[in-house]
Short mmCIF file of C-alpha atoms and ligand atoms in Angstrom, two decimals:
data_model
loop_
_atom_site.label_atom_id
_atom_site.label_comp_id
_atom_site.label_asym_id
_atom_site.label_seq_id
_atom_site.Cartn_x
_atom_site.Cartn_y
_atom_site.Cartn_z
CA MET A 80 -95.46 -49.90 134.57
CA LYS A 81 -91.87 -50.08 133.60
CA PHE A 82 -90.04 -53.59 132.72
CA ASP A 83 -86.75 -54.41 132.40
CA LEU A 84 -86.19 -57.08 129.63
CA THR A 85 -83.08 -59.00 128.46
CA ILE A 86 -83.47 -60.94 125.48
CA ALA A 87 -81.07 -62.82 123.37
CA LEU A 88 -81.14 -62.09 119.95
CA ALA A 89 -79.65 -64.29 116.93
CA ASP A 90 -76.38 -61.99 115.79
CA ARG A 91 -77.44 -61.49 112.13
CA PRO A 92 -78.87 -58.41 110.53
CA GLY A 93 -82.86 -57.16 111.12
CA GLN A 94 -83.12 -59.50 114.15
CA LEU A 95 -83.53 -56.46 116.65
CA LEU A 96 -86.45 -54.95 114.51
CA LYS A 97 -88.00 -58.03 114.42
CA ALA A 98 -87.95 -58.30 118.31
CA LEU A 99 -89.47 -54.85 118.71
CA LYS A 100 -92.31 -55.27 116.83
CA PRO A 101 -94.52 -57.35 119.46
CA ILE A 102 -93.50 -54.79 122.03
CA ALA A 103 -94.93 -51.99 120.01
CA LYS A 104 -97.51 -53.98 119.05
CA ASN A 105 -98.66 -54.57 122.52
CA GLY A 106 -98.56 -51.04 123.52
CA GLY A 107 -94.95 -50.80 125.11
CA ASN A 108 -93.22 -47.73 125.00
CA ILE A 109 -89.12 -48.31 124.72
CA ILE A 110 -87.70 -46.00 127.09
CA SER A 111 -83.57 -47.39 126.45
CA ILE A 112 -82.32 -50.07 124.64
CA ILE A 113 -78.61 -51.64 125.27
CA HIS A 114 -77.29 -53.63 122.21
CA GLU A 115 -74.28 -55.55 123.40
CA ARG A 116 -72.94 -56.05 120.22
CA GLU A 117 -69.16 -56.45 121.41
CA ASN A 118 -70.05 -59.43 123.43
CA PRO A 119 -71.88 -62.09 121.54
CA SER A 120 -71.68 -65.64 122.84
CA ALA A 121 -72.75 -68.65 120.85
CA GLY A 122 -73.63 -66.57 118.47
CA PHE A 123 -76.33 -64.56 120.80
CA VAL A 124 -76.35 -61.13 121.53
CA PRO A 125 -77.69 -59.72 124.67
CA VAL A 126 -80.22 -56.66 124.34
CA SER A 127 -81.28 -55.11 127.68
CA LEU A 128 -84.22 -52.97 127.49
CA VAL A 129 -86.49 -50.77 129.42
CA VAL A 130 -89.82 -50.70 128.21
CA ASP A 131 -92.96 -48.90 129.93
CA PHE A 132 -96.31 -50.99 129.42
CA PRO A 133 -99.81 -49.95 129.98
CA SER A 134 -99.99 -53.22 132.39
CA LYS A 135 -98.83 -56.43 133.27
CA TRP A 136 -101.20 -58.35 130.82
CA ASN A 137 -99.40 -56.02 127.92
CA MET A 138 -96.28 -57.30 129.29
CA GLN A 139 -97.15 -60.97 129.89
CA LYS A 140 -98.67 -60.82 126.20
CA THR A 141 -95.29 -59.28 124.53
CA ILE A 142 -93.59 -62.35 126.21
CA ASN A 143 -95.24 -64.81 124.34
CA ASP A 144 -95.52 -63.08 121.05
CA LEU A 145 -91.55 -62.84 121.58
CA ARG A 146 -91.18 -66.66 122.44
CA LYS A 147 -93.79 -67.46 119.07
CA ILE A 148 -90.93 -65.73 117.16
CA GLY A 149 -88.16 -67.44 118.63
CA VAL A 150 -86.73 -64.80 120.83
CA THR A 151 -85.27 -66.00 123.72
CA LEU A 152 -85.83 -63.82 126.97
CA ILE A 153 -83.27 -64.07 129.70
CA LYS A 154 -84.70 -61.69 132.07
CA ALA A 155 -88.16 -59.82 132.83
CA GLU A 156 -88.86 -58.01 135.72
CA GLU A 157 -90.38 -54.89 136.94
CA VAL A 158 -88.08 -51.70 137.63
CA VAL A 159 -89.08 -50.60 141.04
CA ASP A 160 -88.89 -46.58 141.30
CA THR A 161 -86.36 -45.96 144.26
CA ALA A 162 -85.22 -43.51 146.50
CA HIS A 163 -81.97 -42.97 147.83
CA ILE A 164 -82.16 -42.08 151.34
CA THR A 165 -79.51 -40.75 154.13
CA ALA A 166 -80.67 -41.11 157.46
CA ILE A 167 -78.39 -40.65 160.98
CA LEU A 168 -79.17 -42.06 164.50
CA VAL A 169 -78.25 -40.91 167.60
CA GLY A 170 -78.09 -42.93 170.57
CA LYS A 171 -76.72 -46.53 171.38
CA ALA A 172 -80.02 -48.21 169.35
CA ASP A 173 -80.46 -51.33 168.88
CA LEU A 174 -79.02 -52.33 165.49
CA GLU A 175 -81.11 -55.34 164.83
CA ARG A 176 -84.05 -53.86 166.04
CA ILE A 177 -84.07 -50.91 163.96
CA VAL A 178 -83.07 -53.13 160.51
CA GLN A 179 -85.74 -55.62 161.28
CA GLU A 180 -88.79 -53.51 162.39
CA GLY A 181 -87.69 -50.24 161.31
CA LEU A 182 -86.29 -51.00 157.59
CA ARG A 183 -88.40 -53.97 156.66
CA ASN A 184 -88.89 -52.76 153.36
CA ALA A 185 -85.62 -50.82 152.68
CA GLU A 186 -82.28 -52.36 151.62
CA ILE A 187 -79.44 -51.12 153.21
CA ILE A 188 -76.50 -50.29 150.96
CA GLY A 189 -74.05 -48.47 153.34
CA PHE A 190 -73.78 -47.42 157.21
CA GLU A 191 -70.94 -46.00 159.20
CA VAL A 192 -70.79 -45.95 162.88
CA SER A 193 -69.01 -43.87 165.36
CA ALA A 194 -68.42 -43.92 169.04
CA PRO A 195 -70.52 -47.40 169.10
CA THR A 196 -70.26 -47.89 173.21
CA SER A 197 -71.18 -44.41 174.12
CA LYS A 198 -74.49 -43.19 175.19
CA ASP A 199 -74.07 -40.65 171.91
CA ALA A 200 -73.26 -43.51 169.34
CA CYS A 201 -73.91 -42.39 166.08
CA LEU A 202 -75.04 -44.57 163.01
CA LYS A 203 -75.17 -43.23 159.52
CA LEU A 204 -77.77 -45.55 157.36
CA GLU A 205 -77.77 -45.25 153.71
CA ILE A 206 -80.86 -46.91 152.27
CA GLU A 207 -82.50 -47.86 149.31
CA VAL A 208 -86.79 -47.63 149.35
CA PRO A 209 -89.35 -47.83 146.77
CA THR A 210 -90.85 -44.52 146.16
CA ASP A 211 -94.01 -45.72 147.05
CA LEU A 212 -93.12 -47.49 150.24
CA LEU A 213 -91.12 -44.26 151.44
CA ASP A 214 -93.43 -42.68 153.69
CA GLU A 215 -94.20 -45.67 155.23
CA THR A 216 -90.75 -46.62 155.90
CA LEU A 217 -89.68 -43.65 157.46
CA GLU A 218 -92.53 -43.36 159.80
CA ASN A 219 -91.40 -46.93 161.01
CA LEU A 220 -87.86 -46.10 161.23
CA ARG A 221 -88.94 -43.03 163.07
CA ARG A 222 -91.24 -44.92 165.55
CA VAL A 223 -88.23 -47.69 166.07
CA ALA A 224 -85.48 -45.13 167.00
CA GLU A 225 -88.18 -43.38 169.05
CA SER A 226 -89.15 -46.27 171.26
CA GLU A 227 -85.50 -46.96 171.79
CA ASP A 228 -84.88 -43.60 173.02
CA SER A 229 -82.48 -42.58 169.90
CA LEU A 230 -82.74 -39.75 167.71
CA VAL A 231 -83.24 -40.21 163.90
CA ILE A 232 -82.14 -37.24 161.61
CA LEU A 233 -83.55 -37.54 158.25
CA PRO A 234 -83.66 -35.82 155.02
CA ILE A 235 -85.53 -32.26 154.20
CA MET B 657 -102.22 8.78 160.69
CA ASN B 658 -101.72 8.91 164.54
CA VAL B 659 -99.26 6.27 165.68
CA ILE B 660 -98.88 4.46 168.99
CA ILE B 661 -95.89 2.50 169.93
CA VAL B 662 -96.74 -0.26 172.94
CA GLY B 663 -93.09 -1.40 173.82
CA PHE B 664 -90.26 0.79 174.17
CA GLY B 665 -87.61 -2.13 174.30
CA PHE B 666 -85.10 -2.86 171.74
CA ILE B 667 -87.75 -2.92 168.69
CA GLY B 668 -89.75 0.04 170.12
CA ARG B 669 -86.77 2.10 170.46
CA LYS B 670 -85.14 1.31 167.01
CA LEU B 671 -88.64 1.69 165.39
CA VAL B 672 -88.78 5.63 166.74
CA ARG B 673 -85.02 6.10 165.25
CA ALA B 674 -86.05 4.81 161.85
CA PHE B 675 -89.56 6.92 161.83
CA TYR B 676 -87.08 9.83 162.56
CA LYS B 677 -84.40 8.94 160.02
CA LYS B 678 -87.10 8.43 157.39
CA ILE B 679 -89.66 10.66 158.19
CA ASP B 680 -89.33 12.11 154.50
CA LEU B 681 -90.21 9.41 153.30
CA ILE B 682 -92.82 8.40 155.38
CA ARG B 683 -94.54 11.69 155.22
CA ASN B 684 -94.38 11.34 151.53
CA VAL B 685 -96.82 8.55 152.09
CA ASP B 686 -98.77 10.61 154.86
CA ALA B 687 -98.28 13.68 155.43
CA SER B 688 -100.24 13.37 158.56
CA PHE B 689 -98.13 10.97 160.06
CA LYS B 690 -97.30 11.35 163.84
CA VAL B 691 -96.45 9.61 166.93
CA ILE B 692 -99.03 10.47 169.69
CA GLY B 693 -98.11 8.03 172.20
CA VAL B 694 -95.49 5.52 173.39
CA SER B 695 -95.73 3.14 176.42
CA ASP B 696 -93.88 0.48 178.43
CA SER B 697 -94.75 -1.55 181.91
CA LYS B 698 -94.41 1.46 183.85
CA GLY B 699 -95.87 4.38 182.18
CA TYR B 700 -96.50 6.47 178.91
CA LEU B 701 -95.88 9.73 177.17
CA TYR B 702 -98.90 11.00 175.50
CA ASP B 703 -99.16 14.02 172.87
CA SER B 704 -102.10 14.43 170.29
CA LYS B 705 -100.08 17.10 168.92
CA GLY B 706 -97.38 14.63 168.21
CA LEU B 707 -94.17 13.61 170.25
CA ASP B 708 -90.91 15.02 169.16
CA LEU B 709 -89.41 11.73 167.05
CA GLU B 710 -85.57 13.36 167.31
CA ARG B 711 -86.07 13.89 171.29
CA LEU B 712 -87.61 10.56 171.43
CA SER B 713 -85.14 8.72 169.52
CA TYR B 714 -82.32 9.96 172.17
CA VAL B 715 -83.96 8.94 175.36
CA LYS B 716 -83.29 5.27 176.96
CA ARG B 717 -86.52 5.21 178.97
CA LEU B 718 -89.89 6.95 178.36
CA SER B 719 -89.37 9.19 181.93
CA GLU B 720 -86.37 11.15 180.18
CA TYR B 721 -88.69 12.74 177.94
CA SER B 722 -89.37 15.46 180.20
CA GLY B 723 -93.52 17.09 180.10
CA LYS B 724 -95.04 14.40 178.53
CA TYR B 725 -94.90 11.60 180.63
CA ARG B 726 -97.17 10.03 182.90
CA GLU B 727 -96.01 7.68 185.42
CA GLY B 728 -98.41 4.39 186.14
CA GLY B 729 -100.10 5.04 183.27
CA SER B 730 -101.26 2.02 181.26
CA THR B 731 -101.41 1.06 177.36
CA GLU B 732 -105.32 0.50 177.76
CA GLU B 733 -105.50 4.07 178.65
CA ILE B 734 -103.77 5.55 175.68
CA ILE B 735 -106.17 2.90 173.30
CA GLU B 736 -108.96 4.21 174.90
CA LYS B 737 -108.29 7.86 174.33
CA GLY B 738 -109.94 7.09 170.90
CA GLU B 739 -107.27 9.43 168.71
CA ALA B 740 -104.88 6.36 167.28
CA ASP B 741 -105.46 5.15 164.14
CA LEU B 742 -102.52 2.61 164.16
CA MET B 743 -100.86 0.51 167.11
CA VAL B 744 -97.19 -1.08 166.78
CA GLU B 745 -97.12 -3.73 169.60
CA ALA B 746 -93.67 -4.62 170.46
CA THR B 747 -94.25 -6.16 174.10
CA PRO B 748 -92.20 -9.06 175.23
CA THR B 749 -93.29 -12.47 173.34
CA ASN B 750 -95.59 -14.96 175.89
CA ILE B 751 -96.65 -18.02 174.23
CA ASN B 752 -98.88 -19.46 177.53
CA ASP B 753 -101.34 -17.30 177.31
CA GLY B 754 -100.15 -13.95 174.67
CA GLU B 755 -100.46 -11.58 177.33
CA PRO B 756 -99.77 -8.78 177.90
CA GLY B 757 -100.05 -8.34 174.21
CA LEU B 758 -102.93 -10.29 173.32
CA SER B 759 -105.42 -7.86 175.36
CA PHE B 760 -103.61 -4.81 173.83
CA ILE B 761 -104.48 -5.92 170.30
CA LYS B 762 -108.04 -6.98 170.89
CA ALA B 763 -108.48 -3.49 172.88
CA ALA B 764 -107.27 -1.81 169.85
CA LEU B 765 -109.02 -3.59 167.19
CA LYS B 766 -112.29 -3.58 168.85
CA LYS B 767 -111.47 0.34 168.52
CA GLY B 768 -111.17 0.13 165.26
CA ILE B 769 -107.06 0.66 165.15
CA HIS B 770 -104.95 -1.17 162.97
CA VAL B 771 -102.39 -3.36 164.30
CA VAL B 772 -98.92 -4.13 163.58
CA THR B 773 -97.13 -6.31 166.05
CA SER B 774 -93.77 -8.02 166.20
CA ASN B 775 -94.97 -10.21 168.81
CA LYS B 776 -95.55 -13.88 168.35
CA GLY B 777 -97.29 -14.55 171.45
CA PRO B 778 -100.95 -13.28 170.66
CA LEU B 779 -100.93 -14.87 166.99
CA VAL B 780 -99.46 -18.08 168.30
CA VAL B 781 -102.50 -18.07 171.13
CA ALA B 782 -105.33 -16.65 168.99
CA PHE B 783 -104.27 -16.29 165.65
CA LYS B 784 -107.89 -17.10 164.16
CA GLU B 785 -109.78 -14.94 167.00
CA LEU B 786 -107.55 -11.96 166.18
CA THR B 787 -107.53 -12.02 162.20
CA SER B 788 -111.47 -12.68 162.62
CA LEU B 789 -111.60 -9.63 165.13
CA ALA B 790 -109.42 -7.36 162.58
CA GLU B 791 -112.18 -8.19 159.63
CA LYS B 792 -115.18 -7.39 161.71
CA ASN B 793 -113.53 -4.28 162.72
CA ASP B 794 -112.53 -3.39 159.39
CA CYS B 795 -108.68 -3.29 160.21
CA LEU B 796 -105.20 -4.34 159.40
CA LEU B 797 -103.45 -6.34 161.58
CA LEU B 798 -99.92 -7.29 160.07
CA TYR B 799 -97.00 -9.43 161.98
CA GLU B 800 -94.06 -9.15 159.24
CA GLY B 801 -91.70 -9.01 162.04
CA THR B 802 -93.01 -12.05 164.01
CA VAL B 803 -91.53 -14.75 161.52
CA ALA B 804 -87.87 -14.73 159.84
CA GLY B 805 -87.27 -10.87 161.41
CA ALA B 806 -86.53 -8.83 157.96
CA VAL B 807 -87.61 -11.69 155.75
CA PRO B 808 -90.60 -10.08 153.92
CA VAL B 809 -92.32 -13.62 153.89
CA PHE B 810 -96.34 -12.74 154.67
CA SER B 811 -95.93 -9.58 152.45
CA LEU B 812 -94.51 -11.71 149.29
CA VAL B 813 -97.40 -14.23 149.66
CA ARG B 814 -99.95 -11.63 150.32
CA LYS B 815 -98.64 -9.33 147.36
CA CYS B 816 -97.19 -11.63 144.67
CA LEU B 817 -98.38 -15.10 145.03
CA GLN B 818 -102.05 -14.18 145.35
CA GLY B 819 -103.22 -17.03 142.94
CA ASP B 820 -100.54 -19.54 144.06
CA ILE B 821 -101.68 -22.08 146.50
CA ILE B 822 -99.03 -23.15 149.07
CA ARG B 823 -98.46 -26.73 149.45
CA ARG B 824 -95.40 -27.25 151.81
CA ILE B 825 -92.98 -24.74 153.47
CA VAL B 826 -90.06 -25.49 155.14
CA GLY B 827 -87.36 -23.28 157.08
CA ILE B 828 -84.52 -22.42 159.00
CA LEU B 829 -86.57 -20.12 161.55
CA ASN B 830 -84.66 -19.80 164.38
CA GLY B 831 -81.44 -17.93 164.26
CA THR B 832 -79.74 -18.99 167.57
CA THR B 833 -79.61 -22.66 166.49
CA ASN B 834 -78.35 -22.31 163.41
CA TYR B 835 -75.31 -20.35 164.60
CA ILE B 836 -75.07 -23.12 167.15
CA LEU B 837 -75.16 -25.93 164.23
CA SER B 838 -72.96 -23.60 162.20
CA ARG B 839 -70.06 -23.69 164.69
CA MET B 840 -70.28 -27.13 165.20
CA TYR B 841 -70.46 -27.72 161.39
CA PHE B 842 -67.71 -25.51 160.83
CA GLU B 843 -65.45 -25.36 163.60
CA GLY B 844 -66.27 -28.87 164.89
CA THR B 845 -66.73 -27.44 168.36
CA SER B 846 -69.38 -29.44 170.35
CA PHE B 847 -73.02 -28.57 171.52
CA GLU B 848 -71.97 -27.10 174.86
CA LEU B 849 -69.34 -24.97 173.65
CA ALA B 850 -71.18 -23.50 170.60
CA LEU B 851 -74.17 -22.59 172.82
CA LYS B 852 -71.91 -20.86 175.21
CA GLU B 853 -70.82 -18.62 172.51
CA ALA B 854 -74.37 -18.30 171.21
CA ARG B 855 -75.24 -17.09 175.03
CA GLU B 856 -71.78 -14.61 175.22
CA ARG B 857 -72.79 -13.42 171.91
CA GLY B 858 -75.94 -12.33 173.22
CA LEU B 859 -78.01 -14.76 170.88
CA THR B 860 -79.92 -16.72 173.01
CA GLU B 861 -82.92 -15.82 175.10
CA ARG B 862 -82.42 -15.80 178.79
CA ASP B 863 -84.12 -19.35 179.06
CA PRO B 864 -82.13 -21.01 176.07
CA SER B 865 -84.56 -23.96 176.10
CA TYR B 866 -86.71 -21.49 173.98
CA ASP B 867 -84.16 -21.81 170.97
CA VAL B 868 -82.54 -25.32 171.27
CA ASP B 869 -85.40 -27.08 172.18
CA GLY B 870 -87.44 -25.99 169.13
CA ILE B 871 -89.99 -23.78 171.20
CA ASP B 872 -89.43 -20.40 169.35
CA ALA B 873 -89.14 -22.19 165.99
CA ALA B 874 -92.92 -24.13 166.39
CA CYS B 875 -94.35 -20.72 167.38
CA LYS B 876 -93.04 -19.51 163.95
CA ALA B 877 -94.22 -22.46 162.27
CA VAL B 878 -97.77 -22.31 163.65
CA ILE B 879 -98.22 -18.45 162.49
CA LEU B 880 -97.01 -19.98 158.97
CA ALA B 881 -99.31 -22.49 158.87
CA ASN B 882 -102.32 -20.51 160.09
CA ALA B 883 -101.45 -16.95 158.25
CA LEU B 884 -100.47 -18.92 154.79
CA MET B 885 -102.08 -22.31 154.30
CA ASN B 886 -105.23 -21.55 155.94
CA ARG B 887 -104.76 -23.95 158.83
CA ASN B 888 -105.96 -23.55 162.51
CA VAL B 889 -103.44 -25.19 164.15
CA LYS B 890 -102.30 -24.40 167.82
CA PHE B 891 -98.32 -24.67 169.19
CA GLU B 892 -99.49 -28.16 170.86
CA ASP B 893 -100.11 -29.51 167.07
CA VAL B 894 -96.49 -29.09 166.12
CA LYS B 895 -94.20 -31.90 166.98
CA ARG B 896 -90.83 -30.92 168.40
CA THR B 897 -87.74 -32.19 168.70
CA GLY B 898 -84.71 -29.63 169.38
CA ILE B 899 -80.66 -29.83 169.07
CA ARG B 900 -79.78 -31.14 172.20
CA ARG B 901 -78.93 -34.28 171.18
CA VAL B 902 -77.11 -33.67 167.81
CA THR B 903 -73.85 -34.57 168.34
CA GLN B 904 -70.21 -33.39 166.80
CA GLU B 905 -70.15 -37.23 165.52
CA ALA B 906 -73.65 -36.75 163.99
CA ILE B 907 -72.36 -33.61 162.18
CA SER B 908 -69.21 -34.90 160.97
CA LEU B 909 -71.02 -38.10 159.38
CA ALA B 910 -73.49 -35.92 157.63
CA LYS B 911 -70.69 -33.96 156.38
CA LYS B 912 -68.89 -36.81 154.72
CA SER B 913 -72.44 -37.33 152.71
CA LYS B 914 -72.61 -33.48 151.73
CA PHE B 915 -75.14 -32.70 154.44
CA ALA B 916 -75.35 -29.92 156.90
CA ILE B 917 -77.75 -30.57 159.99
CA LYS B 918 -80.40 -27.87 160.70
CA LEU B 919 -83.30 -27.22 162.70
CA ILE B 920 -85.93 -27.27 160.23
CA SER B 921 -89.68 -26.39 160.74
CA THR B 922 -91.93 -28.18 158.20
CA ILE B 923 -95.53 -27.55 157.32
CA ASP B 924 -96.90 -29.88 155.18
CA LYS B 925 -99.72 -32.62 156.23
CA HIS B 926 -98.14 -32.36 159.66
CA ILE B 927 -96.20 -29.38 161.28
CA GLU B 928 -92.61 -30.71 162.56
CA VAL B 929 -89.72 -28.68 164.18
CA SER B 930 -86.76 -31.30 164.11
CA PRO B 931 -83.20 -31.44 163.22
CA LYS B 932 -82.99 -32.37 159.46
CA LEU B 933 -80.48 -33.63 157.14
CA VAL B 934 -80.22 -30.50 154.14
CA PRO B 935 -77.76 -31.39 151.06
CA ILE B 936 -75.15 -28.60 151.19
CA ASN B 937 -76.26 -27.60 147.77
CA HIS B 938 -79.76 -26.82 148.50
CA PRO B 939 -80.77 -23.03 148.89
CA LEU B 940 -82.23 -23.79 152.51
CA CYS B 941 -78.21 -24.89 153.63
CA VAL B 942 -77.28 -20.99 155.07
CA HIS B 943 -75.28 -20.41 157.74
CA GLY B 944 -74.24 -18.42 161.00
CA THR B 945 -77.94 -16.62 162.54
CA LEU B 946 -79.47 -16.51 158.72
CA ASN B 947 -82.88 -17.55 158.41
CA ALA B 948 -84.13 -18.93 155.14
CA ILE B 949 -87.75 -19.87 154.08
CA HIS B 950 -88.30 -22.16 150.97
CA ILE B 951 -91.75 -22.07 149.62
CA GLU B 952 -93.46 -24.67 147.61
CA THR B 953 -96.41 -23.75 145.50
CA ASP B 954 -98.82 -25.20 142.96
CA LEU B 955 -97.74 -22.38 140.15
CA ALA B 956 -94.54 -20.70 141.20
CA ARG B 957 -93.42 -24.21 142.36
CA GLU B 958 -90.42 -23.01 144.71
CA ILE B 959 -89.30 -20.05 146.15
CA THR B 960 -86.39 -19.49 148.58
CA LEU B 961 -86.25 -16.43 150.78
CA ILE B 962 -82.90 -15.93 152.78
CA GLY B 963 -82.12 -12.95 155.46
CA HIS B 964 -82.03 -11.71 158.77
CA GLY B 965 -83.91 -13.31 161.30
CA ALA B 966 -83.64 -11.47 164.03
CA GLY B 967 -82.31 -8.12 165.35
CA GLU B 968 -82.04 -4.35 164.52
CA GLU B 969 -83.09 -5.72 160.98
CA THR B 970 -86.55 -6.51 162.30
CA VAL B 971 -87.48 -3.04 162.10
CA SER B 972 -87.68 -3.15 158.30
CA ALA B 973 -90.47 -5.35 158.45
CA VAL B 974 -92.20 -3.30 160.90
CA LEU B 975 -91.77 -0.08 159.27
CA ASN B 976 -93.03 -1.87 155.92
CA ASP B 977 -95.83 -2.83 157.81
CA VAL B 978 -96.51 0.45 159.01
CA LEU B 979 -96.14 1.95 155.33
CA THR B 980 -98.47 -0.83 154.07
CA VAL B 981 -101.18 0.33 156.49
CA MET B 982 -100.93 4.04 155.55
CA LYS B 983 -101.16 3.28 151.93
CA GLU B 984 -103.76 0.25 152.20
CA THR B 985 -105.91 2.95 154.35
CA ALA B 986 -105.53 5.79 152.69
CA SER B 987 -108.48 7.67 151.34
CA PRO B 988 -108.65 8.12 147.76
CA ILE B 989 -108.36 11.62 146.88
N1 NAP C 830 -85.20 -8.14 169.33
C1 NAP C 830 -85.39 -8.96 168.42
O1 NAP C 830 -84.69 -9.16 167.65
C2 NAP C 830 -86.72 -9.03 167.80
C3 NAP C 830 -87.14 -9.66 166.64
C4 NAP C 830 -88.00 -10.23 166.01
C5 NAP C 830 -89.26 -10.18 167.08
N2 NAP C 830 -88.97 -9.47 168.32
C6 NAP C 830 -90.25 -9.58 169.22
O2 NAP C 830 -90.61 -8.12 169.38
C7 NAP C 830 -90.84 -7.90 170.74
C8 NAP C 830 -90.18 -7.28 171.23
O3 NAP C 830 -89.07 -7.38 171.86
P1 NAP C 830 -87.98 -6.41 171.97
O4 NAP C 830 -86.59 -7.10 171.84
O5 NAP C 830 -88.18 -5.23 171.84
O6 NAP C 830 -88.44 -6.59 173.93
P2 NAP C 830 -87.74 -5.68 174.63
O7 NAP C 830 -86.57 -5.24 174.59
O8 NAP C 830 -87.71 -6.82 176.02
O9 NAP C 830 -89.03 -4.78 175.10
C9 NAP C 830 -90.28 -5.07 175.29
C10 NAP C 830 -90.76 -3.80 175.89
O10 NAP C 830 -92.12 -3.98 176.37
C11 NAP C 830 -92.68 -3.36 177.24
N3 NAP C 830 -93.18 -3.83 178.14
C12 NAP C 830 -93.79 -4.98 179.12
N4 NAP C 830 -94.69 -5.21 179.71
C13 NAP C 830 -95.90 -4.58 179.23
C14 NAP C 830 -97.15 -3.82 179.23
N5 NAP C 830 -97.76 -4.48 180.38
N6 NAP C 830 -97.47 -2.63 178.80
C15 NAP C 830 -96.53 -2.00 177.99
N7 NAP C 830 -95.44 -2.27 177.65
C16 NAP C 830 -94.73 -3.46 178.36
C17 NAP C 830 -91.17 -3.49 178.37
O11 NAP C 830 -91.28 -2.14 179.31
P3 NAP C 830 -90.33 -2.31 180.36
O12 NAP C 830 -88.71 -1.86 179.87
O13 NAP C 830 -90.86 -1.01 181.28
O14 NAP C 830 -90.28 -3.65 181.06
C18 NAP C 830 -90.07 -3.00 176.87
O15 NAP C 830 -90.26 -1.69 176.95
C19 NAP C 830 -90.85 -9.36 171.49
O16 NAP C 830 -92.00 -9.80 171.52
C20 NAP C 830 -89.73 -10.10 170.29
O17 NAP C 830 -90.26 -11.79 170.58
C21 NAP C 830 -87.82 -9.14 168.55
#
């Protein structure tokens, strides 16, 4: 399980090393570190880490240990793998319904419409979907589009 | 090896020409190779001593080959004579009941005659029945020309991917729709105009729905699934959407995001034929009348084949099947 952690470190030597110890101790595997030394604020430097933990519990334990040694946690959230999908719909579909029913799990990050008033209205959607919900989401989109009598064209 | 050819249309005639032109190569594989019979819907030519391939390659109709023509004679008769070792079957495709090809193939296999066919119909209707019948009678049944014309997909898998498990196949299996969609993509023409052009170039079947509604591509998907992925599927199992509703606007929007729209046959959990977005830098993204097949396997991972999906090039596949039968059935000296 990957987590995105942002911590605030005092702008003094040795602080980063101190903060990494509880992570390693609790089974975390560090995937990336961004240490923003250039923008300290009020004597603190933000550090962003992506860490792979064996479970949520290991992550929770790490947060507690970090608190104990006085490291401030700014953000901790699970990183969800997402897929970026382009889909094209042809037909005069009810956009609102497609978004509400067909794309419940997806985030729409872009769209483009051409000939919106004709019976061959054409809509291109750029969506982001958590990878584990991809099949379900595309199936939903297809079902809703079909019930609206529009053609949905998905990537191979 | 004694060969009979059933169907003397485009493929049958081109095959006779290829036999004639490459007779040395063929006789090198099997010195006794000869064509002893050829039939069409009206009659047949037959000569146990072998027909003259040069003469045969210059006739348009069988009746023009004087002396040996039997008007009104049927294909069943030349099968029943029992002198043939191999039948090449190239009658028109019929996906409703597979006839007349299906009965000819069954009759030949029951007589222990190996079969090479370019006709999808019998395989779509009765794949399992025919392959079991071939096995039972110790015969080869090869059909390379039925899917993607000259592209050697079955031979490749049979010979070169013997230890792989095929997990998924995606492909452009219909050249006519690829031509139409390519015209729309490159020239910005409408679907109607591109279809008209395809018709004028003789690329469509008499009934264009066979191509544009994905019927042809679905038949090929059925054969691929049964032959290469050990499925037991029928035409009705394919979820099918054609390209009639693919508009110029849809293609332009796709193009802006670096996709082309292609009619794609997909065989994985489900079998589907539908228009799909293909990234323009994907190996499947071929244009014009070309076909492409992308195979995903456990060991080799990904292999893509590209080539001519119909027309004269198909003879390459049929001839290779004929040579394969000769080599694999030759008795060891
Ligand atoms: N053409 C291609 O590019 C291509 C590519 C791949 C696969 N194929 C497949 O290969 C097969 C042959 O195609 P083609 O283009 O050669 O077709 P074609 O030109 O229509 O020729 C079909 C031949 O079959 C004969 N025939 C019809 N009914 C018969 C019967 N009951 N007994 C014996 N012969 C019979 C026809 O005889 P008559 O002339 O007397 O009617 C004709 O000679 C088709 O299944 C096709 O789908 C074709």
